[in-house]
Amino acid sequence: MIAGGVSLLALTLLATMNVALRIFQVPVSGTYEVVSFLGAIVTAGALGYTQKRKDHIVVDILSEKFPAPVKRVLDRVSYALILVFFSIVSWQTFVYGKRLQLTGELSETLKIAYYPFVFLVSLGFAVLALTIFLDLIETVWTREEKK
Amino acid sequence: MSGPIVGVYGIVVMFFILFVLRVPAAFTMALVGFVGIAQVISFEAAFSIVGTEMWNIFSSYGLTVIPLFILVGEIVHYAGYNISLYDATYKWFGHFRGGLAMTTIMASAAFSAISGSNTATAATMSAVAIPAMKEYKYHPMLNAGSVAAGATLGVLIPPSIVLVVYGLYTGQSIGKLFFGNIIPSVILTVAILGTVVWICRMHPDWGPAGPRFGWKERMKALPEAIDILVLFGIIMYALFTGVVTATEAAAVSCFLGYAICLARRKLTWKKFIDSMTDTLRISCMVFMIVAGAVIFARFLTLTRLPFATAEWIQALALPKWMVLWVILLCYIIGGCIMDALAFLLVSLPIFYPLVIQLGYDPIWFGQVITIVTTMGSIMPPIGICCYVVSGISGIPLGTVFRGSFYYMPSYIVSIIILMISPYWTVLVLSDLVK
């Protein structure tokens, strides 16, 4: 979250600087790449937080009419589903980053190794999966309490 | 099992998960797309596509424009510009019958010129305009309806997130899309204003006139509105000349936005942090929708469903305009049941090639579907703007929906005007952009 915020600021400053420098005819190469990488951190950093705030748009025209117990079961199923899915996403992004690291892939203009950024995105998804896991536990927990 | 039919199953499964399991739309698309790819090719392929695709989307240079444009809107929102904009328009137009409703719509339009999302506009305007209209005994239907309808302008008037995503997806220039958007925005704004006038004529007691202000007070209210105008002007000019990319234009406007707010002492540390966290949340949400839609679209393309649909529609040998209306009808229905942006992205691989083949201009089509999808945001059952308005103001959801229903014809009329003359409504300005 904080990493996301800092990246967002850095992004703003960097792109602004680039424009300012271009007006004075001093080209800076590679900002294009850095901006993209920072952009990735901005979003990945907020993944867990957004899930926690339940900001993603849910369609509940049909499900709001279900009785509460059915709803709870369905909620658990859906949490389990997306938990598995985002664990896979996190893992696969990590695999992709690992591959970039092993093959020594460098970015086009700046020639820097950019796999750490891929790892950070993977970490973002891991945090998301963890948040979903906590939500899942919570739905199970509330049921136990009601008994 | 393979071929287009898998795509159809995929869509059915997606709607099932969406409606019954209450999984967010973004996640559903990604999930179904992932399983679908595994079905069509193999699990290994699906794994590697998901990994690389997520990284590609997250690190896409073009998409970095989204958090930045959202940030500009948030800065302006937290700095309290919405209130000054409202105040300024009210002093100019408040004394007409239904003047507050008109004020709301014009202030929404002005605010939209700096904000790219309709929910942000709906939230801001609900907080400012609804109490004001309540005070002057406006009918709740006119009150809430005008806020919701005004908020839809947030998506339409540049900078518009929908147009950005459309542009990136179809490879069209964002500058051109924004410029082509100016006249359609004006048309829709005027149409919505016309609706207010019409409602007030039908029900004179719904919107009593406010007091008249002297010229001195009117002038005094202007300077802060001019800030916004300048900011908007800078973004548009930068995109027009083509010296900067859309991302850079957005970054510069964020920077200037902060600078103006600091200069006017409108920014506190807390507001700064709030604007940041809100931006991160909203952009994360948008990014996940884009990512989900891209993965889902990959799956649809693999099943060849888009091509099959396009061929099927062509085989019907309908006149061009009729095909277009069928497509628009799909968007209206889609906009009713799903988040507009998500539906747009899922359907573009199916409809975009078809529309281009029919010989329609891509920039023009972008404007038309933006109007259509934004209309979905005030339509039941999941018109997101109405939910926001009702949530913030406490006016019952049903009243908000009924109130916004009055504005439906203005969207249809705007689309018809756009269809009558694509050149004079869109291309005349967008062609000027290099």
Coordinates of C-alpha atoms in Angstrom, one line a residue, chain A residues 1 4-5 8-9 11-13 15-16 18-19 22 32 35-37 39-40 42-44 46-47 49-51 53 55-63 66 71 74-75 77-78 81-82 85-86 88-89 91-93 96 99 114 117-118 121 125 128, chain B residues 17-27 30-31 34 47-48 50-52 54-56 58-61 64 67-68 71 243-245 247-248 251-252 254-255 258 272 276-277 279-281 283-285 287-289 295 337-339 381-382 384 387:
Chain A
M1 CA 0.0 0.0 0.0
G4 CA 2.0 1.8 -4.1
G5 CA 1.6 5.4 -2.9
L8 CA 2.4 6.8 -7.7
L9 CA 4.2 9.9 -6.6
L11 CA 5.4 8.2 -11.4
T12 CA 3.9 11.6 -11.4
L13 CA 7.2 13.4 -10.8
A15 CA 6.6 11.8 -16.1
T16 CA 6.3 15.5 -15.3
N18 CA 10.3 14.1 -18.6
V19 CA 7.9 16.6 -20.2
R22 CA 11.7 17.7 -23.3
Y32 CA 9.0 5.0 -20.6
V35 CA 7.0 4.5 -15.7
S36 CA 5.6 1.1 -16.7
F37 CA 7.4 -0.7 -13.9
G39 CA 2.8 1.5 -12.7
A40 CA 2.9 -2.2 -12.0
V42 CA 1.0 1.1 -8.0
T43 CA -1.6 -1.5 -8.8
A44 CA -0.1 -4.6 -7.3
A46 CA -3.2 -2.0 -3.7
L47 CA -4.5 -5.5 -4.5
Y49 CA -6.2 -3.4 0.4
T50 CA -8.9 -3.2 -2.3
Q51 CA -10.1 -6.7 -1.5
R53 CA -12.3 -2.8 1.5
D55 CA -14.4 -2.4 -3.5
H56 CA -14.7 -4.7 -6.4
I57 CA -18.0 -4.6 -8.0
V58 CA -20.3 -7.4 -7.1
V59 CA -23.6 -8.2 -8.9
D60 CA -26.0 -9.1 -6.2
I61 CA -29.4 -8.6 -7.8
L62 CA -30.1 -12.3 -7.6
S63 CA -28.1 -13.5 -4.6
F66 CA -31.2 -16.0 -1.1
K71 CA -25.7 -17.1 1.1
L74 CA -22.1 -19.7 -1.5
D75 CA -19.8 -17.0 -0.1
V77 CA -17.5 -21.5 -2.1
S78 CA -16.7 -18.2 -3.9
L81 CA -12.6 -20.4 -5.7
I82 CA -10.9 -17.1 -5.9
F85 CA -7.2 -18.8 -8.5
F86 CA -5.1 -16.0 -7.1
I88 CA -2.2 -19.8 -9.0
V89 CA -1.8 -16.3 -10.4
W91 CA 2.7 -18.6 -8.2
Q92 CA 2.7 -18.3 -12.0
T93 CA 3.8 -14.6 -12.0
Y96 CA 7.6 -16.0 -14.9
R99 CA 12.4 -17.4 -15.8
Y114 CA 13.4 -6.1 -14.3
F117 CA 9.3 -5.9 -10.4
V118 CA 7.7 -9.1 -11.6
V121 CA 3.6 -8.1 -8.6
F125 CA -1.2 -11.3 -5.6
L128 CA -4.5 -10.6 -2.2
Chain B
I17 CA -20.7 -17.4 -11.1
L18 CA -21.4 -13.7 -11.3
F19 CA -25.0 -13.8 -10.2
V20 CA -25.1 -16.8 -7.9
L21 CA -21.7 -16.8 -6.2
R22 CA -21.3 -13.1 -5.9
V23 CA -17.7 -13.2 -7.1
P24 CA -16.7 -9.7 -8.3
A25 CA -17.0 -9.3 -12.1
A26 CA -13.2 -8.8 -12.5
F27 CA -12.3 -12.0 -10.8
A30 CA -10.2 -13.9 -15.1
L31 CA -11.3 -17.2 -13.5
F34 CA -8.4 -19.2 -17.2
F47 CA -0.8 -21.3 -16.3
S48 CA 1.8 -19.5 -18.4
V50 CA -2.1 -16.1 -16.7
G51 CA 1.4 -15.4 -15.3
T52 CA 2.7 -13.4 -18.3
M54 CA -1.0 -10.3 -15.5
W55 CA 2.5 -8.9 -15.6
N56 CA 2.0 -7.5 -19.1
F58 CA 0.2 -4.4 -14.8
S59 CA 3.3 -3.0 -16.5
S60 CA 1.6 -1.6 -19.5
Y61 CA 2.8 1.9 -20.2
T64 CA -0.4 4.0 -16.3
P67 CA -4.2 5.9 -12.0
L68 CA -2.9 9.4 -13.0
L71 CA -5.5 11.0 -9.1
V243 CA 4.2 16.5 -27.9
V244 CA 3.3 14.4 -24.9
T245 CA 1.8 11.0 -24.4
T247 CA 0.4 9.4 -19.5
E248 CA 2.6 12.4 -19.4
A251 CA 1.1 13.3 -14.8
V252 CA 1.6 16.9 -15.6
C254 CA -1.6 15.8 -11.3
F255 CA 1.5 17.8 -10.6
Y258 CA -1.2 19.6 -6.4
F272 CA -3.3 14.4 0.4
M276 CA -3.7 8.9 -2.7
T277 CA -5.5 5.9 -1.1
T279 CA -6.7 6.6 -6.3
L280 CA -4.9 3.4 -5.5
R281 CA -8.2 1.6 -4.6
S283 CA -7.1 2.1 -10.1
C284 CA -6.6 -1.3 -8.6
M285 CA -10.3 -2.1 -9.3
F287 CA -6.9 -2.7 -13.5
M288 CA -8.4 -6.0 -12.3
I289 CA -11.3 -5.5 -14.6
I295 CA -7.8 -13.0 -20.1
I337 CA -26.5 -6.4 -15.9
M338 CA -22.8 -5.9 -15.7
D339 CA -20.2 -3.2 -14.9
P381 CA -30.8 -3.4 -11.9
I382 CA -27.2 -2.5 -11.3
I384 CA -23.9 2.0 -10.4
Y387 CA -26.5 3.1 -6.1

